[in-house]
Short mmCIF file of C-alpha atoms and ligand atoms in Angstrom, two decimals:
data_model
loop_
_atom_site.label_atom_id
_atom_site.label_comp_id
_atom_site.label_asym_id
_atom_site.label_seq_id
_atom_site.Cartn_x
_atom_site.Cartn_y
_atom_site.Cartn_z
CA UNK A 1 224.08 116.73 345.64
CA UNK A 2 220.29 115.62 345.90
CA UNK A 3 218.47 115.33 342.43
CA UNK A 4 216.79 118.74 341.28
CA UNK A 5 219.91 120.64 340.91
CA UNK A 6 220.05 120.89 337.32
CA UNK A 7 216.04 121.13 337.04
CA UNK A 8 215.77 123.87 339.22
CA UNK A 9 218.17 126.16 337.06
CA UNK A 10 215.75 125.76 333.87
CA UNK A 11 213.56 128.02 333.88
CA UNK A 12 216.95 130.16 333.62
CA UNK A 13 217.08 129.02 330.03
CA UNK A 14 214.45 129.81 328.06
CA UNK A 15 214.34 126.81 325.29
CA UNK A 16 213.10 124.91 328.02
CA UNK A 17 209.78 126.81 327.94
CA UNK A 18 209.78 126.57 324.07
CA UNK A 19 210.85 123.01 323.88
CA UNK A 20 207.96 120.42 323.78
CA UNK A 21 208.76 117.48 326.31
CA UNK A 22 210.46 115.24 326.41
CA UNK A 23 213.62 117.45 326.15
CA UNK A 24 216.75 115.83 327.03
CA UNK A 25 219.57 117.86 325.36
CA UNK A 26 222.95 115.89 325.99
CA UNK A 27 225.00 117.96 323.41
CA UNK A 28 226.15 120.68 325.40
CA UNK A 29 229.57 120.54 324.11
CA UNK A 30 228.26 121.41 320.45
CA UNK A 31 226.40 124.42 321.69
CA UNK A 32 224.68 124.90 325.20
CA UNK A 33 221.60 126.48 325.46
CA UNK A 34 221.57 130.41 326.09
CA UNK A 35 220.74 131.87 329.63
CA UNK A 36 218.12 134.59 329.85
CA UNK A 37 220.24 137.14 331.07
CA UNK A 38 222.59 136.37 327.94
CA UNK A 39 219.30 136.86 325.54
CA UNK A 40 217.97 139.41 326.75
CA UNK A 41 221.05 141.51 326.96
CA UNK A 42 221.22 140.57 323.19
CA UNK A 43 217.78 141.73 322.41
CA UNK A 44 218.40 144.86 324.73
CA UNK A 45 221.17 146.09 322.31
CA UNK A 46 219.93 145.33 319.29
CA UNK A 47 216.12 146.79 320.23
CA UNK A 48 217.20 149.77 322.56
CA UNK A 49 221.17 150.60 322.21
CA UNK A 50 222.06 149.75 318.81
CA UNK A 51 224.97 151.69 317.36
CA UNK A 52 228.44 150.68 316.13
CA UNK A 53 231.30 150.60 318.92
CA UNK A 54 234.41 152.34 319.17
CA UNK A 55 234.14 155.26 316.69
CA UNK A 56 231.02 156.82 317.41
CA UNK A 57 230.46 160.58 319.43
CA UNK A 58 226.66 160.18 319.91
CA UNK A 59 224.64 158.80 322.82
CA UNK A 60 223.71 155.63 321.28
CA UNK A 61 227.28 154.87 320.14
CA UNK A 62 228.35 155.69 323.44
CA UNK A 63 225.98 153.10 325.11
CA UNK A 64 226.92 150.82 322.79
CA UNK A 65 230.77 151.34 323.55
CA UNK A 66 230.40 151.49 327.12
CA UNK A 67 228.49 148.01 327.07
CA UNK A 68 231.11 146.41 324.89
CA UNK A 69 234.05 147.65 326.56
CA UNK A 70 232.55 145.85 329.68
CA UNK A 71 232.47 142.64 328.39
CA UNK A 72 236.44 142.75 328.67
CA UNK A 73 235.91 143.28 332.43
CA UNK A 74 233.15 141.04 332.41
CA UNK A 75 235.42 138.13 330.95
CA UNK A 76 238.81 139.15 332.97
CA UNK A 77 236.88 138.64 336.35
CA UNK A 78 235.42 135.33 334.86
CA UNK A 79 238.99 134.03 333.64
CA UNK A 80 240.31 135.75 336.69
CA UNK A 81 242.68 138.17 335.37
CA UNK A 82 243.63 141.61 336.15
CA UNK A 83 243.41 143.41 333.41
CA UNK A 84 240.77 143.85 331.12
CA UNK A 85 242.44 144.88 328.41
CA UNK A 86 244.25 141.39 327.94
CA UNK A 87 240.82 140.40 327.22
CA UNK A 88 240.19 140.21 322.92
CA UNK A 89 236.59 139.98 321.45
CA UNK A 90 236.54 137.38 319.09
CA UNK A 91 233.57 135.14 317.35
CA UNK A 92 234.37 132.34 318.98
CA UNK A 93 237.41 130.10 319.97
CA UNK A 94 238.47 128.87 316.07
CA UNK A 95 238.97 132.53 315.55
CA UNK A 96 240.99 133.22 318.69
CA UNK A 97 243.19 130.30 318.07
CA UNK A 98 243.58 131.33 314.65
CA UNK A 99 244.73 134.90 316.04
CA UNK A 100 247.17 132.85 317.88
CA UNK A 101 248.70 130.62 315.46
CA UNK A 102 249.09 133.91 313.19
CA UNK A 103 250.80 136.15 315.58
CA UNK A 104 253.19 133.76 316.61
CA UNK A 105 254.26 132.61 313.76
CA UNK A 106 256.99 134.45 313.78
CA UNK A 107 258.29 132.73 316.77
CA UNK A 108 258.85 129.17 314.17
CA UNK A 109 261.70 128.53 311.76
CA UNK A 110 262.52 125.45 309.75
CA UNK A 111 263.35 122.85 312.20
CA UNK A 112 261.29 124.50 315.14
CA UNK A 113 258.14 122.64 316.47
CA UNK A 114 254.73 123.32 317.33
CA UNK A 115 253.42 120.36 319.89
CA UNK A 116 249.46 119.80 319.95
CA UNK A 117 248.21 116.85 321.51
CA UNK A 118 246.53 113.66 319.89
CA UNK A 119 243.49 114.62 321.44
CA UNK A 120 243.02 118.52 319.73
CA UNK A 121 239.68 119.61 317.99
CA UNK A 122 240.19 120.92 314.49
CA UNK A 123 240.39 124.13 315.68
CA UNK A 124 243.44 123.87 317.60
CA UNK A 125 245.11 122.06 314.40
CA UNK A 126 244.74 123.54 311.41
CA UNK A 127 245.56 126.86 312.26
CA UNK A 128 248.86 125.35 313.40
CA UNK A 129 249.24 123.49 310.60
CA UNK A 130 248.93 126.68 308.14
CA UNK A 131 251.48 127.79 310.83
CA UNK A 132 253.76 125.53 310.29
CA UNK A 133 253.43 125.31 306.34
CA UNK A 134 254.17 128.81 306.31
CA UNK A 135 257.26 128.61 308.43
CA UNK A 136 258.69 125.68 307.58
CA UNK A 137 258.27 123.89 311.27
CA UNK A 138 256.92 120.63 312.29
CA UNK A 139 253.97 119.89 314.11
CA UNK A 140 254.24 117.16 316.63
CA UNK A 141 251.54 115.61 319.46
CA UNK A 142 251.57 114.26 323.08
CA UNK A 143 250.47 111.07 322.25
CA UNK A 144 246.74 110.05 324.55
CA UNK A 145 247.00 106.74 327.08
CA UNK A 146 244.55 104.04 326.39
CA UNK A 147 242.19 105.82 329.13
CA UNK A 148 241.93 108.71 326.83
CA UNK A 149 244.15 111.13 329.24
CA UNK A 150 247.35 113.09 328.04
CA UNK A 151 250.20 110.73 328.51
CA UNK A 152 252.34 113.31 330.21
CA UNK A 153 254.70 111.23 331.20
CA UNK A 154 256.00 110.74 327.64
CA UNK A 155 256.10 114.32 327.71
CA UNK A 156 260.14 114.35 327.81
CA UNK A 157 260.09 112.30 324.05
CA UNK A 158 258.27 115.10 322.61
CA UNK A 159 259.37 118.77 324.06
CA UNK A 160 262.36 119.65 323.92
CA UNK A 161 264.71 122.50 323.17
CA UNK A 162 263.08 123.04 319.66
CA UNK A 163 259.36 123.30 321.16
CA UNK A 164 258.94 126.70 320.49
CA UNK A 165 254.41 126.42 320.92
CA UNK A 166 252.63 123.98 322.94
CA UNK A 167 249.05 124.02 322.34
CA UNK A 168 246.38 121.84 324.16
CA UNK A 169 242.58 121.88 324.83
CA UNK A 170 241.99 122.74 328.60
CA UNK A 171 239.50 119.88 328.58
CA UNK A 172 238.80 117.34 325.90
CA UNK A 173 235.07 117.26 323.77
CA UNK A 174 235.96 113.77 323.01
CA UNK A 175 236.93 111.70 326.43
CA UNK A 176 235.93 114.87 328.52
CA UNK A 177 239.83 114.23 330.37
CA UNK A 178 240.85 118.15 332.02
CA UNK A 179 244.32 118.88 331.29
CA UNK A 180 247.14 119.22 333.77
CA UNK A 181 247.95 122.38 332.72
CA UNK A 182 250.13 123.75 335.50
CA UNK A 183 252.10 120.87 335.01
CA UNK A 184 252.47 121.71 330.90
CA UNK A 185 253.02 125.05 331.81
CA UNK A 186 255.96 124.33 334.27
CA UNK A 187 257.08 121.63 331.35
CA UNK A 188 256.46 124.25 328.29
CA UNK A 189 258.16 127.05 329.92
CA UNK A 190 261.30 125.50 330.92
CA UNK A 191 262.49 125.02 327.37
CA UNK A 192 261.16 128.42 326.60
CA UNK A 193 258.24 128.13 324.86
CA UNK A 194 254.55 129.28 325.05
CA UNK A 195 251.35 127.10 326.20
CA UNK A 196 248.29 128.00 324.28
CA UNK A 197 245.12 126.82 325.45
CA UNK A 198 242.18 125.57 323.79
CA UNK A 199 239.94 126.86 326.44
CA UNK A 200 236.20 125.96 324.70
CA UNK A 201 234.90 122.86 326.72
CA UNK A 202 237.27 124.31 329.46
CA UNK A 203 235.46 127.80 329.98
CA UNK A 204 231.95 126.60 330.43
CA UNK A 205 232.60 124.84 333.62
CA UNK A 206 232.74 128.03 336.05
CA UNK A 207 234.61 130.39 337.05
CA UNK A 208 238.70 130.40 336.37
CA UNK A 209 241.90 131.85 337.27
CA UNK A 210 243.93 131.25 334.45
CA UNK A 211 246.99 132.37 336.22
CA UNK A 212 247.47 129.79 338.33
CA UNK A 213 246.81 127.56 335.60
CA UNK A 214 249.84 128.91 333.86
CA UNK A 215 248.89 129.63 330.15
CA UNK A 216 250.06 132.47 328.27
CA UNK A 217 246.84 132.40 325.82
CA UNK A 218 243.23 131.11 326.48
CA UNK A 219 240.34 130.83 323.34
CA UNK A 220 237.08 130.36 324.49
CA UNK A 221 233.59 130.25 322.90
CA UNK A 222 230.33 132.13 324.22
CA UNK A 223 227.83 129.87 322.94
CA UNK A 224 229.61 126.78 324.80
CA UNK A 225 228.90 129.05 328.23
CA UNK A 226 225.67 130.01 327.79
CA UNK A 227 226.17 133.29 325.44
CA UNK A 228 224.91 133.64 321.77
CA UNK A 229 226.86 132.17 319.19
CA UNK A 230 228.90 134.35 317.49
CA UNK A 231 231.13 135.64 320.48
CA UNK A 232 234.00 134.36 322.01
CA UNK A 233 237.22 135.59 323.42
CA UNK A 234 241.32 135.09 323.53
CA UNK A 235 243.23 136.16 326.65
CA UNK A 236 246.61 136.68 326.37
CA UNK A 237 249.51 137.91 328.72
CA UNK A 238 249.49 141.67 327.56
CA UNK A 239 253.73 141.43 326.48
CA UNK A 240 252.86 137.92 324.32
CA UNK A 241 249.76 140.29 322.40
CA UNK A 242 251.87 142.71 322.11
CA UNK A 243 254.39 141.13 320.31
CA UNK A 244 251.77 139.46 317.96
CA UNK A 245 250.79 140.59 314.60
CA UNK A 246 246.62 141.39 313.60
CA UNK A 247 245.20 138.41 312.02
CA UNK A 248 242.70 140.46 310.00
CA UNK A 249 243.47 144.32 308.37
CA UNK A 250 240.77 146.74 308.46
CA UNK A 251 238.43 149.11 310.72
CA UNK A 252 239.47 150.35 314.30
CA UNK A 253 242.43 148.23 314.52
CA UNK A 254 244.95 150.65 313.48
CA UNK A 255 247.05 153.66 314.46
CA UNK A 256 248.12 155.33 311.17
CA UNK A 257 247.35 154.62 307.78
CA UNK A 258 248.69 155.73 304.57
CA UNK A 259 248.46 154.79 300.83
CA UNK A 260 251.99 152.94 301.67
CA UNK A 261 251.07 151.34 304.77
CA UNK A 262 249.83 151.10 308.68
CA UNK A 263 250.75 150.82 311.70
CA UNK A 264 248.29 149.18 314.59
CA UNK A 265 246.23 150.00 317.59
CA UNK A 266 247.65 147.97 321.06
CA UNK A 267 245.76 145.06 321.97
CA UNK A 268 242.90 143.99 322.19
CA UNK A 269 242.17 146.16 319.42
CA UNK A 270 244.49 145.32 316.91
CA UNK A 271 242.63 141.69 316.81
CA UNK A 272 239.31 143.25 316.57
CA UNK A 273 239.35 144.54 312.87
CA UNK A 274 235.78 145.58 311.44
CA UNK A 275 232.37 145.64 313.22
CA UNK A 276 232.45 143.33 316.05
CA UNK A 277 229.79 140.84 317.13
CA UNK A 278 228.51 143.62 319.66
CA UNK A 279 225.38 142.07 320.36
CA UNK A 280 226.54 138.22 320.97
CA UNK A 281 229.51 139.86 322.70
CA UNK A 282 227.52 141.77 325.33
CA UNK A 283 225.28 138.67 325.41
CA UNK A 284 228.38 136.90 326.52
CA UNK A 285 229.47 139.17 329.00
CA UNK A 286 225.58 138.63 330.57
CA UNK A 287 226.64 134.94 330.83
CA UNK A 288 229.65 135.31 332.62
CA UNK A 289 228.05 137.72 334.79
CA UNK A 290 224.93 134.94 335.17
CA UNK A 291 227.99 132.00 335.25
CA UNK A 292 229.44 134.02 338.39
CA UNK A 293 226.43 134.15 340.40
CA UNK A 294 226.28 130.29 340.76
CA UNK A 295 226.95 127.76 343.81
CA UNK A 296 229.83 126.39 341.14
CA UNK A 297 230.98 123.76 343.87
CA UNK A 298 227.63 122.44 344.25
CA UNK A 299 226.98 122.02 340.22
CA UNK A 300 230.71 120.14 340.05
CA UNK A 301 229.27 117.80 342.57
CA UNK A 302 226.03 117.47 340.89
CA UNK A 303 227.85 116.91 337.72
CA UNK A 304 230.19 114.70 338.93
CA UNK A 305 227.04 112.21 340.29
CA UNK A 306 225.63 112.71 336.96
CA UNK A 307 228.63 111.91 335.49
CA UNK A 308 228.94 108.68 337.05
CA UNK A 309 225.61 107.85 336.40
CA UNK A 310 226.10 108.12 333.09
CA UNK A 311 229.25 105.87 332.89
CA UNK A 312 227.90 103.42 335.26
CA UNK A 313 224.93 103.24 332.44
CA UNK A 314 226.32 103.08 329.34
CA UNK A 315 229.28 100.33 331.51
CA UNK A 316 225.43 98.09 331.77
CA UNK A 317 224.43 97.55 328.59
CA UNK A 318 225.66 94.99 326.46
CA UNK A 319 227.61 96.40 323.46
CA UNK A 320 228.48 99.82 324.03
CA UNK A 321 232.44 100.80 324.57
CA UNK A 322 232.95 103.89 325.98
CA UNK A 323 236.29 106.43 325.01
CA UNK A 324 237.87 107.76 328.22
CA UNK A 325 238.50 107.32 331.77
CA UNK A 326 235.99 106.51 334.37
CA UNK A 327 234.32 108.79 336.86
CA UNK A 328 236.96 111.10 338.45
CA UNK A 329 237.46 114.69 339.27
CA UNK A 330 239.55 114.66 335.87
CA UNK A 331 236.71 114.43 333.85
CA UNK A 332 233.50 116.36 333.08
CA UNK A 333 230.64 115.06 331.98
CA UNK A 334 231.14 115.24 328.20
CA UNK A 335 231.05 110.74 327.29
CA UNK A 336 231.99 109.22 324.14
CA UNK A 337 230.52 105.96 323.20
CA UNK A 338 229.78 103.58 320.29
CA UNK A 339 227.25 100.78 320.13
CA UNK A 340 227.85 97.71 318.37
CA UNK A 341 226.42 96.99 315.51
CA UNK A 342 225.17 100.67 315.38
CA UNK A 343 226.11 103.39 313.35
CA UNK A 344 226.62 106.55 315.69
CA UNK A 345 224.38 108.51 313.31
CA UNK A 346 221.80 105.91 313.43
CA UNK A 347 221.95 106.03 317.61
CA UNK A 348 221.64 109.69 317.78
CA UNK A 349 218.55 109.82 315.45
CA UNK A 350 216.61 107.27 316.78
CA UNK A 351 217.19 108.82 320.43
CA UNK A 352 216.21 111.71 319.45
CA UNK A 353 213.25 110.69 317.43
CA UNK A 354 212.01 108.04 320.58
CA UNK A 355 213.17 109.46 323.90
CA UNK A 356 214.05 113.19 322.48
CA UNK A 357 217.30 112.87 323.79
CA UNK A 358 219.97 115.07 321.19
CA UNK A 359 223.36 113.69 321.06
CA UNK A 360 225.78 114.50 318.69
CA UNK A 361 227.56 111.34 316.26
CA UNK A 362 230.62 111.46 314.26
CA UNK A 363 234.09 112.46 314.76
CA UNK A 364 233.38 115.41 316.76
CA UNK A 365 235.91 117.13 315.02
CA UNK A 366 238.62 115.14 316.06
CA UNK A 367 239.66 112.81 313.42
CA UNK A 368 243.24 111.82 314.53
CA UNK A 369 242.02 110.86 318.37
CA UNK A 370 239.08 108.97 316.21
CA UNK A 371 241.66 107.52 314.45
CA UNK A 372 243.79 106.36 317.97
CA UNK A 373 241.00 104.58 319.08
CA UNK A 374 240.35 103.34 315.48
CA UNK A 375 236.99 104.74 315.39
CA UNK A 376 235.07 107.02 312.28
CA UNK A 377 232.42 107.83 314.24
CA UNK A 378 230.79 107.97 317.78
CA UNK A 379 228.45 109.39 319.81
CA UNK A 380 228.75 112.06 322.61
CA UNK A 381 226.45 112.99 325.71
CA UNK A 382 228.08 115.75 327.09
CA UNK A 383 225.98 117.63 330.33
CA UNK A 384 225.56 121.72 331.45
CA UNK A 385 224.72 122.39 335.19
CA UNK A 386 220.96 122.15 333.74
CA UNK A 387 220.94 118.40 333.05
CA UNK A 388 219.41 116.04 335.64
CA UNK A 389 218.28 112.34 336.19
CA UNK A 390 215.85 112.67 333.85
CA UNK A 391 218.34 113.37 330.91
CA UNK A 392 220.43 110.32 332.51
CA UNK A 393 217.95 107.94 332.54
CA UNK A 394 216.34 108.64 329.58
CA UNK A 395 219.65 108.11 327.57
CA UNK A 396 220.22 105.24 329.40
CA UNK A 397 216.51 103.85 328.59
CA UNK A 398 216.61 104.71 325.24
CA UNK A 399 220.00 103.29 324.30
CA UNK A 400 218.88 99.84 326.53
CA UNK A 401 215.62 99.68 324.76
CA UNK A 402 217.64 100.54 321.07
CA UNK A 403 220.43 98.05 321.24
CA UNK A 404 217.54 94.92 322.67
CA UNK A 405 215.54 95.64 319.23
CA UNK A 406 218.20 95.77 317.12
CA UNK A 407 220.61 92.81 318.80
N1 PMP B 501 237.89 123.34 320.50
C1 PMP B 501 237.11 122.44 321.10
C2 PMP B 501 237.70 121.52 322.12
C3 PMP B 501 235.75 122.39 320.79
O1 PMP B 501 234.97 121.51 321.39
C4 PMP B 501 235.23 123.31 319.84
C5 PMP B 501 233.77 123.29 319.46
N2 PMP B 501 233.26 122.04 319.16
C6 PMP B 501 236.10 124.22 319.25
C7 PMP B 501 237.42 124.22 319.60
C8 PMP B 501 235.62 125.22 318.23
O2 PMP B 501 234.76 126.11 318.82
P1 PMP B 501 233.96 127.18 317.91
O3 PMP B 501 233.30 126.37 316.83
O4 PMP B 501 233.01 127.78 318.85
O5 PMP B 501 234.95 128.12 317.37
#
């Protein structure tokens, strides 16, 4: 792909018009930057169509309905799913894998397990963890290779007929490694279990049709894909959500209350208790809809240059190690580093502060893959389809000219 690619989609993305130069933002796996159509769709509701969803009879509550309803549709043709109503509104991907650790806990016993991978964000831990203290199961991992991919092939020590969850992110925001999920799911459902999917560095990438990728659940996070933060979604195969308990009691998730108890709405509204994030969500559901108008083969390529770039960079200067695999097409263009001598804090400021380059440094919310490469902290470039040579080489500069002044 010739340079330009990423350029020409900025004026799509309005903090490049706000941002004084230079502005090289390399932390796209934190948060990306929102799209116009995203912010403005935001700003439309909240200025024009305001109103709560679901429960209102007048015009503005029907707008507002009407718009939020189509984010499900908006999100199903994005993940590539049939129905829409599979699709639940959530705040982000912590809460929909919290929605799934809940509502299938009641799938674990004592002595049942609950495999995660050494590689999972926070996120896609702890909830399983609460799972499992609840239940009385174990949590075990798929250990990560020395390259910083899944080891799959040690896959047989650790699933077996007691695997009752397997949960794994889609793509990694440490070593940027995609997961073979087809090949989990084939492993995962043989014994009889369910694949969650920690979908948040997975989603922003384009376009995806989750069933031929196998998983029975799918979190993702609307600020990682160009929405506003605060929205985010959970797929699920409609007979799994149905079978799951709410996470949260309250508003517009029910059927029947009384003073002695309730009984709940079907999905997706049973996981969408209380006023929802209507005007994030609907700013999401502009993102897909912006996300689905792109040439997504020619921004893989272009990422996949820059992504080599970037490795071939950081490989040429003296002192830096970098965590994961080399270029390949499984791998995005999130790269973990550290510099020698260097604290990852220390690298990120001082990039920022000379070159205006934003990283992100510490453990990126993955302490025990931190701890498999014996690290504490490190930094992370991670690229959106609007990064460019520019954003390369000034990381590369910056770090080259860092690491000679401080040697
Ligand atoms: N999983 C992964 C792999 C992530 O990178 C993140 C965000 N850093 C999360 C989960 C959590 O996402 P959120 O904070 O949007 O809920």
């Amino acid at each position: 792909m010739t340079p330009g690619v990423g350029q020409a989609l900025r004026p799509h993305f309005p903090a490049f018009a706000h941002q004084p130069p230079p502005f090289h933002y390399l932390d796209n796996a934190a948060t990306a930057q929102i799209c116009a159509p995203a912010a403005e769709a935001l700003l439309r509701f909240e200025t024009r169509t305001r109103a709560n969803v679901k429960r209102g009879v007048h015009r503005l509550a029907d707008a507002a309905t009407t718009a939020f309803e189509g984010v499900r549709a908006d999100l199903a043709r994005y993940l590539g799913v049939a129905d829409p109503d599979e699709v639940v509104l959530t705040t982000g991907t912590t809460a929909g894998l919290n929605i799934a650790a809940n509502g299938l806990r009641h799938r674990l016993g004592p002595g049942d397990e609950v495999l995660v991978t050494e590689l999972e964000h926070h996120s896609d831990l702890v909830p399983w963890h609460l799972a499992a203290e609840a239940t009385g199961a174990t949590v075990r991992a798929i250990p990560v290779g020395e390259d910083g991919r899944l080891d799959l092939d040690r896959l047989g020590r650790v699933l077996n007929d007691r695997t009752r969850i397997v949960t794994v992110a889609h793509v990694s925001n440490v070593t940027g490694t995609v997961t073979d999920l087809p090949r989990l799911a084939a492993a995962t459902h043989a014994v009889g279990a369910v694949l969650v999917v920690d979908g948040a560095q997975g989603a922003p990438h384009g376009p995806l049709d989750l069933p031929t990728l196998g998983c029975d659940l799918y979190a993702l996070s609307g600020h990682k894909m160009f929405g506003p933060t605060g929205s985010g979604a959970l797929w699920g195969q409609m007979d799994l959500l149905a079978e799951m308990p709410p996470f949260m009691g309250g508003g517009e998730m029910i059927r029947r209350v009384t003073i002695e108890g309730s009984t709940f709405a079907p999905p997706p509204h049973r996981f969408e208790a209380g006023t929802p994030a209507i005007g994030p969500l609907i700013g999401m559901g502009a993102a897909a809809r912006f996300l689905m108008t792109l040439d997504w083969n020619a921004l893989r390529r272009h990422e996949a240059r820059l992504t080599g770039r970037v490795l071939e960079g950081l490989a040429g200067i003296e002192g830096i190690r970098v965590f994961g695999p080399p270029a390949a097409p499984d791998r995005v263009g999130v790269v973990t580093f550290t510099v020698d001598g260097l604290h990852a804090h220390d690298v990120c400021q001082i990039l920022d502060a000379e070159r205006g380059v934003a990283l992100r440094g510490g453990h990126h919310c993955a302490q025990p893959l931190m701890g498999r490469f014996g690290l504490v902290a490190s930094a992370r470039a991670s690229l959106a389809p609007y990064s460019d040579d520019d954003d390369v080489d000034a990381l590369i500069e910056g770090l080259d000219d860092a690491i000679r002044r401080f040697r």
